[in-house]
Coordinates of C-alpha atoms in Angstrom, one line a residue:
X1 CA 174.0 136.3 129.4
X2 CA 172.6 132.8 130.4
X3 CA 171.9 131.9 134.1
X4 CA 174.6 129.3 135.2
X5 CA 171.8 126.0 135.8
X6 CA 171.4 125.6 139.8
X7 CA 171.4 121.8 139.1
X8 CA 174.5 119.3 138.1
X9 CA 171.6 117.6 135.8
X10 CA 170.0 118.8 132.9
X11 CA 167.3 118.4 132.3
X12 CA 165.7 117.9 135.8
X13 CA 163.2 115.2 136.9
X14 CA 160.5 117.9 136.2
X15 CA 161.6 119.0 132.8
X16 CA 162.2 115.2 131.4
X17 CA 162.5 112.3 133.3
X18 CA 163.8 109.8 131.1
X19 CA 166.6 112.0 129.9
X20 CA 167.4 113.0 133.6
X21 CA 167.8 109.6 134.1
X22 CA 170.5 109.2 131.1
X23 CA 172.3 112.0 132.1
X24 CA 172.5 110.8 136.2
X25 CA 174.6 107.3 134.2
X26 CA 176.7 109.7 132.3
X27 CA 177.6 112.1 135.5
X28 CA 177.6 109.3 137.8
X29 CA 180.3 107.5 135.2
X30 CA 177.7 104.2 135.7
X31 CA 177.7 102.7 132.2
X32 CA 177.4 103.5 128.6
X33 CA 176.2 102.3 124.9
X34 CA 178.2 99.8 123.8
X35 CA 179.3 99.5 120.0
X36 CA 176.7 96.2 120.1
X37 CA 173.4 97.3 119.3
X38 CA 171.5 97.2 122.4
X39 CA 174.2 96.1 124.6
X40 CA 176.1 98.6 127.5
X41 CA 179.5 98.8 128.9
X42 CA 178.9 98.9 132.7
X43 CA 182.0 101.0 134.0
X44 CA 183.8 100.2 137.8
X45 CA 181.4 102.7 139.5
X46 CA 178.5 101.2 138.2
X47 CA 179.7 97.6 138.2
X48 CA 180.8 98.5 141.9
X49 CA 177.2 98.6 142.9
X50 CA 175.8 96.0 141.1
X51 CA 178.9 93.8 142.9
X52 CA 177.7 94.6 146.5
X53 CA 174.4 93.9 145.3
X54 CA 175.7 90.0 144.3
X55 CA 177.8 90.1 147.7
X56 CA 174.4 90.8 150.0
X57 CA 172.1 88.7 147.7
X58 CA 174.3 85.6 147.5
X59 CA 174.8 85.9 151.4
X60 CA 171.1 85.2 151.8
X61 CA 170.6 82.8 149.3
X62 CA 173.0 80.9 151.0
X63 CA 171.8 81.2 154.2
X64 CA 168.1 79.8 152.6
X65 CA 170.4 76.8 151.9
X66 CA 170.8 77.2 148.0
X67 CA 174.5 76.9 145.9
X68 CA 175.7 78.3 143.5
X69 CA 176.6 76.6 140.4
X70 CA 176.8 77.2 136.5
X71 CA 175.0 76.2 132.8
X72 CA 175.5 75.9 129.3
X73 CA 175.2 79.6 127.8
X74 CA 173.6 77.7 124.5
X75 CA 170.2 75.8 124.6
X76 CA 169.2 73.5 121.7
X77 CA 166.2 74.9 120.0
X78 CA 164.5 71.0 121.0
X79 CA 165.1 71.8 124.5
X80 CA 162.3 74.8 124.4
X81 CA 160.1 73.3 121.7
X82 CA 159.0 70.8 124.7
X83 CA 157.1 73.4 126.7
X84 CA 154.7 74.8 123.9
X85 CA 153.7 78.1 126.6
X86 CA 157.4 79.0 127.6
X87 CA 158.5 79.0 123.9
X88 CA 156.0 81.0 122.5
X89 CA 156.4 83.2 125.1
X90 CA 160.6 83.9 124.4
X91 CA 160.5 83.4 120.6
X92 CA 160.2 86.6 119.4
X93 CA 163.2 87.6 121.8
X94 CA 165.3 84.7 121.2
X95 CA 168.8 85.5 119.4
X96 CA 169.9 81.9 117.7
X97 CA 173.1 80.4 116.9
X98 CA 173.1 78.5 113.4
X99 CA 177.2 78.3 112.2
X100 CA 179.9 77.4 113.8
X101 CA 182.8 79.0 112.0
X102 CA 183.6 81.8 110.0
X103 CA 185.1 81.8 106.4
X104 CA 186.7 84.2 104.1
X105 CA 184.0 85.7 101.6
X106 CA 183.8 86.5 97.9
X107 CA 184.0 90.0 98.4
X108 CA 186.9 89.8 101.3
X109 CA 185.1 90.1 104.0
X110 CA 184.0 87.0 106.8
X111 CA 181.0 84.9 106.0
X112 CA 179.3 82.1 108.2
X113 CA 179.9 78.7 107.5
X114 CA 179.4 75.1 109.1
X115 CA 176.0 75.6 109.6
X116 CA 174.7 73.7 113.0
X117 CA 172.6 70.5 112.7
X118 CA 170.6 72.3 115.2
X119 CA 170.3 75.6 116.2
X120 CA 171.2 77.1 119.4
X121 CA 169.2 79.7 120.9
X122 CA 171.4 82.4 123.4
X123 CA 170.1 81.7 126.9
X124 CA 167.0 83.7 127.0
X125 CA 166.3 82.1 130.5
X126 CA 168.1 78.7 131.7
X127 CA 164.8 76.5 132.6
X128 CA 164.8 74.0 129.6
X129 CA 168.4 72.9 129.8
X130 CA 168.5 73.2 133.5
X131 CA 165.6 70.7 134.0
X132 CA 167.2 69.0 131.6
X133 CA 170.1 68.1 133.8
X134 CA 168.0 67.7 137.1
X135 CA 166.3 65.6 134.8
X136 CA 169.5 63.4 135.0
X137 CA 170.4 64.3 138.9
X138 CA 166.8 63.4 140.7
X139 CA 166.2 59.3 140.6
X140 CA 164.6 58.9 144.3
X141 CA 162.8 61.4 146.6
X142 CA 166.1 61.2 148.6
X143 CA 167.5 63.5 145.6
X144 CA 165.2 66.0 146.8
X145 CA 165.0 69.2 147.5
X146 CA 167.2 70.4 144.9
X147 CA 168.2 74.2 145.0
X148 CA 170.7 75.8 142.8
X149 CA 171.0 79.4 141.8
X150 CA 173.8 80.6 138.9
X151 CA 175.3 84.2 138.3
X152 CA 174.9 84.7 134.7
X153 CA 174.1 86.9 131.6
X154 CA 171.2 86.3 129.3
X155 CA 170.1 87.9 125.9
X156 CA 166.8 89.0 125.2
X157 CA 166.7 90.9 121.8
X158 CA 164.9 94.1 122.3
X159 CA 164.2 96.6 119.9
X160 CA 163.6 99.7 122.6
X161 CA 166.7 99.6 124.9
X162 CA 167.6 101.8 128.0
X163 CA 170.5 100.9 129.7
X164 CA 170.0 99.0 133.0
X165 CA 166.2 98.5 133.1
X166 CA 166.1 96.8 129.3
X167 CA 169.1 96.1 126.9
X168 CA 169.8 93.1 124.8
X169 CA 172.6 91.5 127.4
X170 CA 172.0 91.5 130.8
X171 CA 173.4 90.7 134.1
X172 CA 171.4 88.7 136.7
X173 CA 171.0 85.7 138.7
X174 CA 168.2 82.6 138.2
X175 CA 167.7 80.4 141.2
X176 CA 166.2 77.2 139.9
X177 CA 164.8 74.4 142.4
X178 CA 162.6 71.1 142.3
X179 CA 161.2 69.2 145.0
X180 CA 159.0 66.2 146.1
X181 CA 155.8 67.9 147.0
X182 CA 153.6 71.1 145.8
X183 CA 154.1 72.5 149.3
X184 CA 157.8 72.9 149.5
X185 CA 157.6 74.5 145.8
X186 CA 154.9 77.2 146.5
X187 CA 157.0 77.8 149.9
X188 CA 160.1 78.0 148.1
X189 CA 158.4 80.3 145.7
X190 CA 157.2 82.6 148.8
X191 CA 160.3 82.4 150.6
X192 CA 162.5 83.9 147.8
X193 CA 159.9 86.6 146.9
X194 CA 159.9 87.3 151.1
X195 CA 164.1 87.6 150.2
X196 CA 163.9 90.2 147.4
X197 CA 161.7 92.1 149.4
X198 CA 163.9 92.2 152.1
X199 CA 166.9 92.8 150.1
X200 CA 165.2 96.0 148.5
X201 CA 163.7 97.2 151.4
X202 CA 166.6 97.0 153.9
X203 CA 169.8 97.7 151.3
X204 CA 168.8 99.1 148.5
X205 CA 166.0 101.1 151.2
X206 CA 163.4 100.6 148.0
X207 CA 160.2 100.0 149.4
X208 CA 158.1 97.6 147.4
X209 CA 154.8 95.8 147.3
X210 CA 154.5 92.1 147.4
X211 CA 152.3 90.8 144.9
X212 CA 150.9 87.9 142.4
X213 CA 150.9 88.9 139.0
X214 CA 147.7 88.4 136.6
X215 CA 147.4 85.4 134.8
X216 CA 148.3 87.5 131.5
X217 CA 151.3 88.7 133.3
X218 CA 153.0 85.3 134.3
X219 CA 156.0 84.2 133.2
X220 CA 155.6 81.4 130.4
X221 CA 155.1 77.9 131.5
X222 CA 154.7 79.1 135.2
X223 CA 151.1 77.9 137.4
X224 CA 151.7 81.3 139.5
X225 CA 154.1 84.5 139.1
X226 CA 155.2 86.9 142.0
X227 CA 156.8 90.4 142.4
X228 CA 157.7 92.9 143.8
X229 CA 156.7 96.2 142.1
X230 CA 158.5 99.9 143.8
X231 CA 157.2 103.0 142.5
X232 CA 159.9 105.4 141.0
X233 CA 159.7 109.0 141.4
X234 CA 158.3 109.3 137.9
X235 CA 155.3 107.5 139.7
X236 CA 155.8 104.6 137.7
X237 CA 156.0 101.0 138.8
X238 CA 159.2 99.0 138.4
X239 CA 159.0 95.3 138.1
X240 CA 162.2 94.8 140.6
X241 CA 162.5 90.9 141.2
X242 CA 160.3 87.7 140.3
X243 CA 159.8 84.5 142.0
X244 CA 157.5 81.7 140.0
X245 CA 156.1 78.6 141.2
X246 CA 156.2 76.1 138.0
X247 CA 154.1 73.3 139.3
X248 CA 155.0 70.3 137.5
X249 CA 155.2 72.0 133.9
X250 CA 158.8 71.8 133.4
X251 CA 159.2 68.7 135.4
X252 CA 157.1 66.8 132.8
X253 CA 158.1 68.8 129.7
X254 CA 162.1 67.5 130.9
X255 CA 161.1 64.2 132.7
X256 CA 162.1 65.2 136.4
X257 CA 160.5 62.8 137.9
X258 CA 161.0 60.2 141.2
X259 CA 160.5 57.4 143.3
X260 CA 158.2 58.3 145.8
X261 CA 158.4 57.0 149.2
X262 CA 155.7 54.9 148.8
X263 CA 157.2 53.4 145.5
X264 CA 155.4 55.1 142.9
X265 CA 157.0 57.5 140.0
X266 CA 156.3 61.2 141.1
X267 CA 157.2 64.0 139.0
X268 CA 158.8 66.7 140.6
X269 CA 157.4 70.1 141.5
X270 CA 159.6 73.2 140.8
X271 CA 160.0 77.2 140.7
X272 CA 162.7 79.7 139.4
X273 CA 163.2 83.3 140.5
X274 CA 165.5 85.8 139.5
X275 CA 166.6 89.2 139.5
X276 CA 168.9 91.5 137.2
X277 CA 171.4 94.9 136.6
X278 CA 168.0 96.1 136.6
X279 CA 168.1 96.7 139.8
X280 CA 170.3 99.8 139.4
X281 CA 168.1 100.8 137.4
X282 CA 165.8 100.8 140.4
X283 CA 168.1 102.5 142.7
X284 CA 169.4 105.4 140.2
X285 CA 165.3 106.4 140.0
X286 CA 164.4 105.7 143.7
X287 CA 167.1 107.9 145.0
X288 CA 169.0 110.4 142.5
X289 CA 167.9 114.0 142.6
X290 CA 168.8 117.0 140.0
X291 CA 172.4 117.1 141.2
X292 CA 173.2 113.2 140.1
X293 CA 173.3 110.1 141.4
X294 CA 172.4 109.1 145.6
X295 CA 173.4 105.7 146.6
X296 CA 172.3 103.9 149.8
X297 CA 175.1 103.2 152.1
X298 CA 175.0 99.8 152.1
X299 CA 175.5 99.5 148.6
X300 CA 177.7 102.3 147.6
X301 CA 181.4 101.1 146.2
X302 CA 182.7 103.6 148.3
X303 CA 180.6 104.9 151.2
X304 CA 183.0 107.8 152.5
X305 CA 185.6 110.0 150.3
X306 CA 188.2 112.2 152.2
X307 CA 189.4 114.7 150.0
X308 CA 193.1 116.4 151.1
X309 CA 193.0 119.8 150.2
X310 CA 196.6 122.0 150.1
X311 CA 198.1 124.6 148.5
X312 CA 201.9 122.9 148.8
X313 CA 204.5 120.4 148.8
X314 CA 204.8 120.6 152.5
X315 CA 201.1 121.0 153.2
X316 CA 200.4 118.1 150.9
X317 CA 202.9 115.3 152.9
X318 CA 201.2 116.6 156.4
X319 CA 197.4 116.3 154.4
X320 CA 198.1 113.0 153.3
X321 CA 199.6 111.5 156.0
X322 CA 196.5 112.5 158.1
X323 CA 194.2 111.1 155.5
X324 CA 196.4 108.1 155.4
X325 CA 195.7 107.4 158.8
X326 CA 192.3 108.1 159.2
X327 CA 191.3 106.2 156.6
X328 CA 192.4 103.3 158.3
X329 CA 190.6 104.0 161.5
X330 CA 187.8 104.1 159.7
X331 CA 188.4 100.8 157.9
X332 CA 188.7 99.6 161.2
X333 CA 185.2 100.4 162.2
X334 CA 182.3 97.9 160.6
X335 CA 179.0 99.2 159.0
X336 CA 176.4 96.3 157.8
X337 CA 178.3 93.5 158.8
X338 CA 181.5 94.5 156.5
X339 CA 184.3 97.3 157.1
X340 CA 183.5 101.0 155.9
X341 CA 184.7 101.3 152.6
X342 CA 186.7 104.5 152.4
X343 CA 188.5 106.5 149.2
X344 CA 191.5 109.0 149.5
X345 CA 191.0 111.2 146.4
X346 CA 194.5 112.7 145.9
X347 CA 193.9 113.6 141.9
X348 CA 195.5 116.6 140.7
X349 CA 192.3 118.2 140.0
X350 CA 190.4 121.4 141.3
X351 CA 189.0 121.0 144.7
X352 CA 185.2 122.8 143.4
X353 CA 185.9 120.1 140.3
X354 CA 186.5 116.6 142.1
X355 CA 183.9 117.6 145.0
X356 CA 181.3 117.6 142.5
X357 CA 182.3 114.6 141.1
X358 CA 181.7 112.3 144.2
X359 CA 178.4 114.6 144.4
X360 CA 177.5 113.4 140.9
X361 CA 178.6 109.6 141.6
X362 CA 176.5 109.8 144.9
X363 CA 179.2 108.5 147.7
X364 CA 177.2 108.9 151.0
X365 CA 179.8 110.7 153.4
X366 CA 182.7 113.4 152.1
X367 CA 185.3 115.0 153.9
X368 CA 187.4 117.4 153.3
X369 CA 190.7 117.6 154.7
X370 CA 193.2 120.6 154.8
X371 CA 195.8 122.4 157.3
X372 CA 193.7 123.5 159.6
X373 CA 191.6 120.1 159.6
X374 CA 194.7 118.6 161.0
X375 CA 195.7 121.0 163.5
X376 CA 192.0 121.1 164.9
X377 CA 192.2 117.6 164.4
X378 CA 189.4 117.1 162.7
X379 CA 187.5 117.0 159.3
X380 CA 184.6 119.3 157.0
X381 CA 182.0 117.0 156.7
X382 CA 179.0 117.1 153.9
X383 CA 176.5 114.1 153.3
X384 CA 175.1 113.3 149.8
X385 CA 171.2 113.1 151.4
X386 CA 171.4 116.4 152.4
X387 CA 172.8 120.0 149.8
X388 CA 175.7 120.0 148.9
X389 CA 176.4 123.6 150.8
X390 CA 175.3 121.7 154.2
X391 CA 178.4 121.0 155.7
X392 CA 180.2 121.1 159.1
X393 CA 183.3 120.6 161.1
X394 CA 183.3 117.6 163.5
X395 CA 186.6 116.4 165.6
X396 CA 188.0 113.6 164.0
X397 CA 187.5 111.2 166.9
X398 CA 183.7 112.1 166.8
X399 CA 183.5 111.5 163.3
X400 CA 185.2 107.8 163.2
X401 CA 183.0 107.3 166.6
X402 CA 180.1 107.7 165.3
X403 CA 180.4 106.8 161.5
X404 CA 178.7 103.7 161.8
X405 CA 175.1 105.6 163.1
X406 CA 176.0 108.1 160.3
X407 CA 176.1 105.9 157.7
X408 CA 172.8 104.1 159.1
X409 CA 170.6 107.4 159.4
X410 CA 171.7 107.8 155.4
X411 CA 170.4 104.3 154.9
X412 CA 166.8 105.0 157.0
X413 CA 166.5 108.1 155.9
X414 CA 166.6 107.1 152.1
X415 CA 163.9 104.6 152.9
X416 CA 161.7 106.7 154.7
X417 CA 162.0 109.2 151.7
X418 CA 160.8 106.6 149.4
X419 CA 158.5 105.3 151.6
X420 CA 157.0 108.8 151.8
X421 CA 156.5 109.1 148.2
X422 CA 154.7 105.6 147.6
X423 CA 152.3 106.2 150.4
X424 CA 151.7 110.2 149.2
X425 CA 151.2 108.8 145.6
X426 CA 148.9 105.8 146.5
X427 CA 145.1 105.8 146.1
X428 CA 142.2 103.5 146.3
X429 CA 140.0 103.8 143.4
X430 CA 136.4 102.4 143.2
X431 CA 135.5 103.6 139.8
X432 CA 137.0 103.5 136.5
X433 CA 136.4 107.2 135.3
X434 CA 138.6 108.7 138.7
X435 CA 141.0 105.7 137.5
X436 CA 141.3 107.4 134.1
X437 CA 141.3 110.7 135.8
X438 CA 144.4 109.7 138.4
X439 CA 146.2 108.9 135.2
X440 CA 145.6 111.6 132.8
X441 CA 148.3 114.6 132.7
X442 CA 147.1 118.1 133.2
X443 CA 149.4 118.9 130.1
X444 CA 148.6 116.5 127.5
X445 CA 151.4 118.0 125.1
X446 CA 154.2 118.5 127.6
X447 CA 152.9 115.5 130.3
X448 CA 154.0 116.2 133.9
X449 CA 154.9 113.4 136.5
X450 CA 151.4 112.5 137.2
X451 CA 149.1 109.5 138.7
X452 CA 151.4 106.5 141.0
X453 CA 149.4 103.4 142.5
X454 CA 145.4 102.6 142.4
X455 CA 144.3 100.2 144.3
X456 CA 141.1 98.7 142.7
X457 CA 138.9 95.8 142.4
X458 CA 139.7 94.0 139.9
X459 CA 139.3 90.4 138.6
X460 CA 141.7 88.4 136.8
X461 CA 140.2 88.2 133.5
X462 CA 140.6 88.6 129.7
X463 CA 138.5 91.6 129.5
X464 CA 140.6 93.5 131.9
X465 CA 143.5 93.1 130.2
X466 CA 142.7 94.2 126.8
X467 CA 140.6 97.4 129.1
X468 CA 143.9 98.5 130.3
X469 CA 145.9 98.2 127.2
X470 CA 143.1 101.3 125.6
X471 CA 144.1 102.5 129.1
X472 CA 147.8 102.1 128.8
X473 CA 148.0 101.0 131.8
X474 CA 148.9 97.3 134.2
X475 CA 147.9 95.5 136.4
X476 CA 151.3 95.0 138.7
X477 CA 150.2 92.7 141.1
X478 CA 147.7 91.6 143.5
X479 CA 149.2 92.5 146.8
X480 CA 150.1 89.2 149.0
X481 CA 150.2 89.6 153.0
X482 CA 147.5 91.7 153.2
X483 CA 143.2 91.3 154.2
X484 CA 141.3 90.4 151.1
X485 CA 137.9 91.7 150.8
X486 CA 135.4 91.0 147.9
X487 CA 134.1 93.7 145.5
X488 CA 133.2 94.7 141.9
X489 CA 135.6 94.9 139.4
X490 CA 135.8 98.4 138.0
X491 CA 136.7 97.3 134.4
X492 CA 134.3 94.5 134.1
X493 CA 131.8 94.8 136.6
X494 CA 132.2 91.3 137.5
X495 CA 132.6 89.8 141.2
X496 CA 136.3 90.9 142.2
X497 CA 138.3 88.7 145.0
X498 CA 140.4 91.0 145.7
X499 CA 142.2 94.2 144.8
X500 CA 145.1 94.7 142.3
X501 CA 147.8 97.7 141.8
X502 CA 147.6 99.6 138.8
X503 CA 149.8 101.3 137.6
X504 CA 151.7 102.9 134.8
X505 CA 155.2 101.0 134.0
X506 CA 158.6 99.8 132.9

C-alpha cells in the first residue's frame, strides 16, 4: 500500500521545481491556461493579489507626483520603424493587426477582410505612440516635467510560456516621463528603480539587488537599463521590475522637443519603467513551501480566515454569530495603513477539507471557531509561516489586541527568510573555473537546486556575453549603491570597473 505523501504538493521543490511551482497555481486556485495559446485566465485569488499589488504601487507613484492616464492598445507599424534599435529589438515578438473585419468564407467558415492601409502592431510596449503624443503636449520648458504612468496589458508573442513569469498577454504598468534636462531623467530613472525596490522589499518582503544591466541586456533604444534581480529558491535570479533612462532617443525619434529658457529648441530627455503579473510569479517562488502557496501579509486578498466549526443547527447560529462579530472587531483594527481583511468560511465542506484549502491558498492567520471557542471566549489559532499542526488557543480579546504585531512578525519574518537564503547562496568568485564549478549540478542527469549569485569582475563587453551564453549563464546587473573597486575580468581578462551578479535565470 502506498505512503499517503506528507506534503499538499507534488512534486516538491526538491523533486522538480518548475512543476512544484505549477501545481502551487493549481492548489492555490491562482490562475490557469486559457483556451488562447499562451494566454492565462487569472482567477479572484490570484487576481486578488495582483490587485493589492496596483493599490500599494499606485499609492507611491502618486506620492512621486506621477498620474495615471491611458493609450491606444494599437501602434502603427510607422510609429516603431522610427527608432531602428527599439524595433529590431520587439519584432520578432510583435503580434500585428492587418484587417479590420471578418467575412463569411468559401468553405463556411469566417475569413479576414478589409485589409488595413497600415498595419497595427498589439502594444508590445507603449514608448512610440506615447512620445508620439507628448510629442504634441510639450511646446515650452514650462510643459515640463511630464510624468504619466498607465495600468495596461501588452502582448509579447512567446513561444515557451509559464504562467505569470512569461505568457503572450500580460498585466502591468509602464510609467513614461520627459523632462528638460539629463539630470531630472537619470534621477527619475533612479528614483523609480529606488520605488520597486522598496515595494518588493517592504510588501512583497522579496529582497532584491539594485543594479545596471549590461549593455547587451538593455532594453531597446534605452542609453542605460536598471533592475532589480531577487533570487528564488531554485537559486535562480528573477528580473522583478525595470526602470530605463532613454536619453534623448525617443525624444528625437518622435520630435519631443522645446523652447528652452534661453530661447533655443531643446529636445526632451525621457525614461520608462515598468513592472508586471510577474511579480506573482516572484512571490509564489520567494515564499511557497511543499504544502502550497504563502503569501505576505500585506498583500494577501484575505490576511485572516475564521473557520466556524459545529456539529448542529443550534451550535451553528451561536458559531456564526460569534464569528460575525469578531470579524468586525477585527475589521476595525488597521494593519499597513488599511483595515485587516478578514473571511468567514461557512461552506458546507469538511472541516480537515476547507482547512487545507486556505493552507494551500496561503492566507496568513486561521482560526478556528467552535462551542467551546465561544464559551472560553476565544479562538484556535494556526499561522501559514509556521506547520500547519502548530496551533494554539488565545482569548479572543488577545487575539484582536494584538493582530496587528501578528500580522507584522508574518510580514518580517518572510523577509528575513528570504533574506537568509540570498545571503547563504551568495559568493564572490575571482576565477572562472570555481564560476563554472558554483554552477555545475552534482547530478548532471537528475540536476539538483544548485549555484545562486557570483559576484565577479567583470567588464561590460562583447566577449563576455557570448562567454556566458557557452556558460548558460547572465550577467543580472551591476549592483548600484554599493563601493566599486577595480579588478580583472574573469571571462576576458581585461581591466574590470566593477563587479557584476551572475546568475542563472528567468
Amino acid at each position: 500500500m502506498a505512503k499517503a505523501p506528507k506534503n499538499a504538493i507534488t512534486p516538491t521543490r526538491s523533486d522538480d521545481y518548475p512543476e512544484w511551482y505549477q501545481q502551487v497555481i493549481k492548489a492555490a486556485d491562482l490562475a490557469e491556461i486559457s483556451p488562447v495559446r499562451g494566454c492565462m485566465v487569472i482567477k479572484p485569488w490570484g487576481w486578488g493579489i495582483w490587485e493589492n499589488m496596483q493599490h500599494v504601487l499606485d499609492g507611491m507613484f502618486k506620492e512621486t507626483g506621477h498620474v495615471n492616464a491611458y493609450f491606444p492598445l494599437f501602434i502603427p507599424i510607422s510609429f516603431l520603424e522610427k527608432e531602428a534599435e527599439h524595433v529590431e529589438g520587439f519584432a520578432k515578438e510583435c503580434a500585428v493587426v492587418t484587417h479590420h473585419r471578418l467575412e463569411p468564407g468559401p468553405d463556411g467558415g469566417l475569413v479576414p477582410a478589409g485589409k488595413l492601409d497600415e498595419p497595427l502592431i498589439v502594444r508590445p510596449t507603449s514608448e512610440t505612440i506615447i512620445g508620439s503624443m507628448y510629442a504634441k503636449w510639450v511646446q515650452s520648458y514650462r510643459d515640463l516635467p511630464i510624468l504619466i504612468n498607465q495600468w495596461a496589458n501588452v502582448v509579447r508573442w512567446e513561444l515557451r510560456t509559464r504562467m505569470f513569469l512569461r505568457t503572450t498577454e500580460f498585466l502591468w504598468q509602464e510609467g513614461h516621463t520627459a523632462h528638460a534636462t539629463e539630470k531630472e531623467a537619470v534621477d527619475e530613472t533612479r528614483l523609480m528603480l529606488d520605488v520597486y525596490a522598496d515595494f518588493a522589499e517592504n510588501f512583497m518582503a522579496m529582497p532584491v539587488i539594485k543594479g545596471e544591466k549590461p549593455s547587451w541586456e538593455r532594453f531597446p533604444g534605452a542609453v542605460s537599463t536598471f533592475s532589480i534581480e531577487s533570487m528564488m529558491q531554485d537559486r535562480k535570479a528573477l528580473q522583478a521590475g525595470t526602470s530605463h533612462f532613454l536619453g534623448q532617443n525617443f525624444s528625437k525619434a518622435q520630435e519631443i522637443k522645446f523652447q528652452s529658457k534661453e530661447g533655443g529648441e531643446e529636445f526632451a530627455w525621457t525614461t520608462s519603467w515598468g513592472v508586471s503579473t510577474r511579480l506573482v510569479g516572484g512571490l509564489i517562488m520567494t515564499h511557497s513551501d511543499d504544502d502550497g502557496l504563502v503569501l505576505p501579509p500585506k498583500l494577501a486578498p484575505q490576511q485572516i480566515v475564521l473557520l466556524p466549526i459545529y456539529r448542529n443547527d443550534e451550535d451553528r447560529d451561536t458559531v456564526l454569530e460569534y464569528c460575525k462579530t469578531l470579524r468586525e472587531e477585527l475589521k476595525s483594527q488597521t494593519y499597513a495603513g488599511r483595515p485587516v481583511r478578514v473571511l468567514i468560511d461557512d461552506r458546507d465542506i469538511r472541516g480537515g477539507e476547507k482547512t487545507w484549502q486556505h493552507i494551500k491558498k496561503g492566507v496568513p492567520i486561521r482560526a478556528e471557531v467552535g462551542p467551546r471557542d465561544v464559551a472560553s471566549d476565544s479562538v484556535f489559532v494556526g499561522r501559514r509561516d509556521k506547520g500547519h499542526k502548530d496551533k494554539q488557543g488565545i482569548s479572543r480579546g488577545v487575539f484582536v489586541q494584538n493582530i496587528a504585531t501578528t500580522l507584522e512578525e508574518i510580514q518580517t519574518g518572510l523577509f528575513e527568510k528570504a533574506k537568509k537564503m540570498l545571503d547563504d547562496n551568495s559568493r564572490v568568485i575571482d576565477d572562472l573555473a570555481e564560476l563554472e564549478a558554483f554552477f555545475t549540478p552534482k547530478n548532471k542527469k537528475n540536476p539538483e537546486i544548485h549555484g545562486g549569485f557570483a559576484s565577479c569582475y567583470c567588464c561590460d563587453d562583447a566577449e563576455v556575453e557570448e562567454k556566458l551564453k557557452e556558460l548558460k549563464l547572465t550577467v543580472r546587473s551591476f549592483p548600484v549603491d554599493v563601493e566599486e573597486e577595480p579588478g580583472t575580468c574573469i571571462f576576458t581578462g581585461k581591466p574590470a570597473a566593477r563587479r557584476a551578479v551572475v546568475a542563472k535565470a528567468y
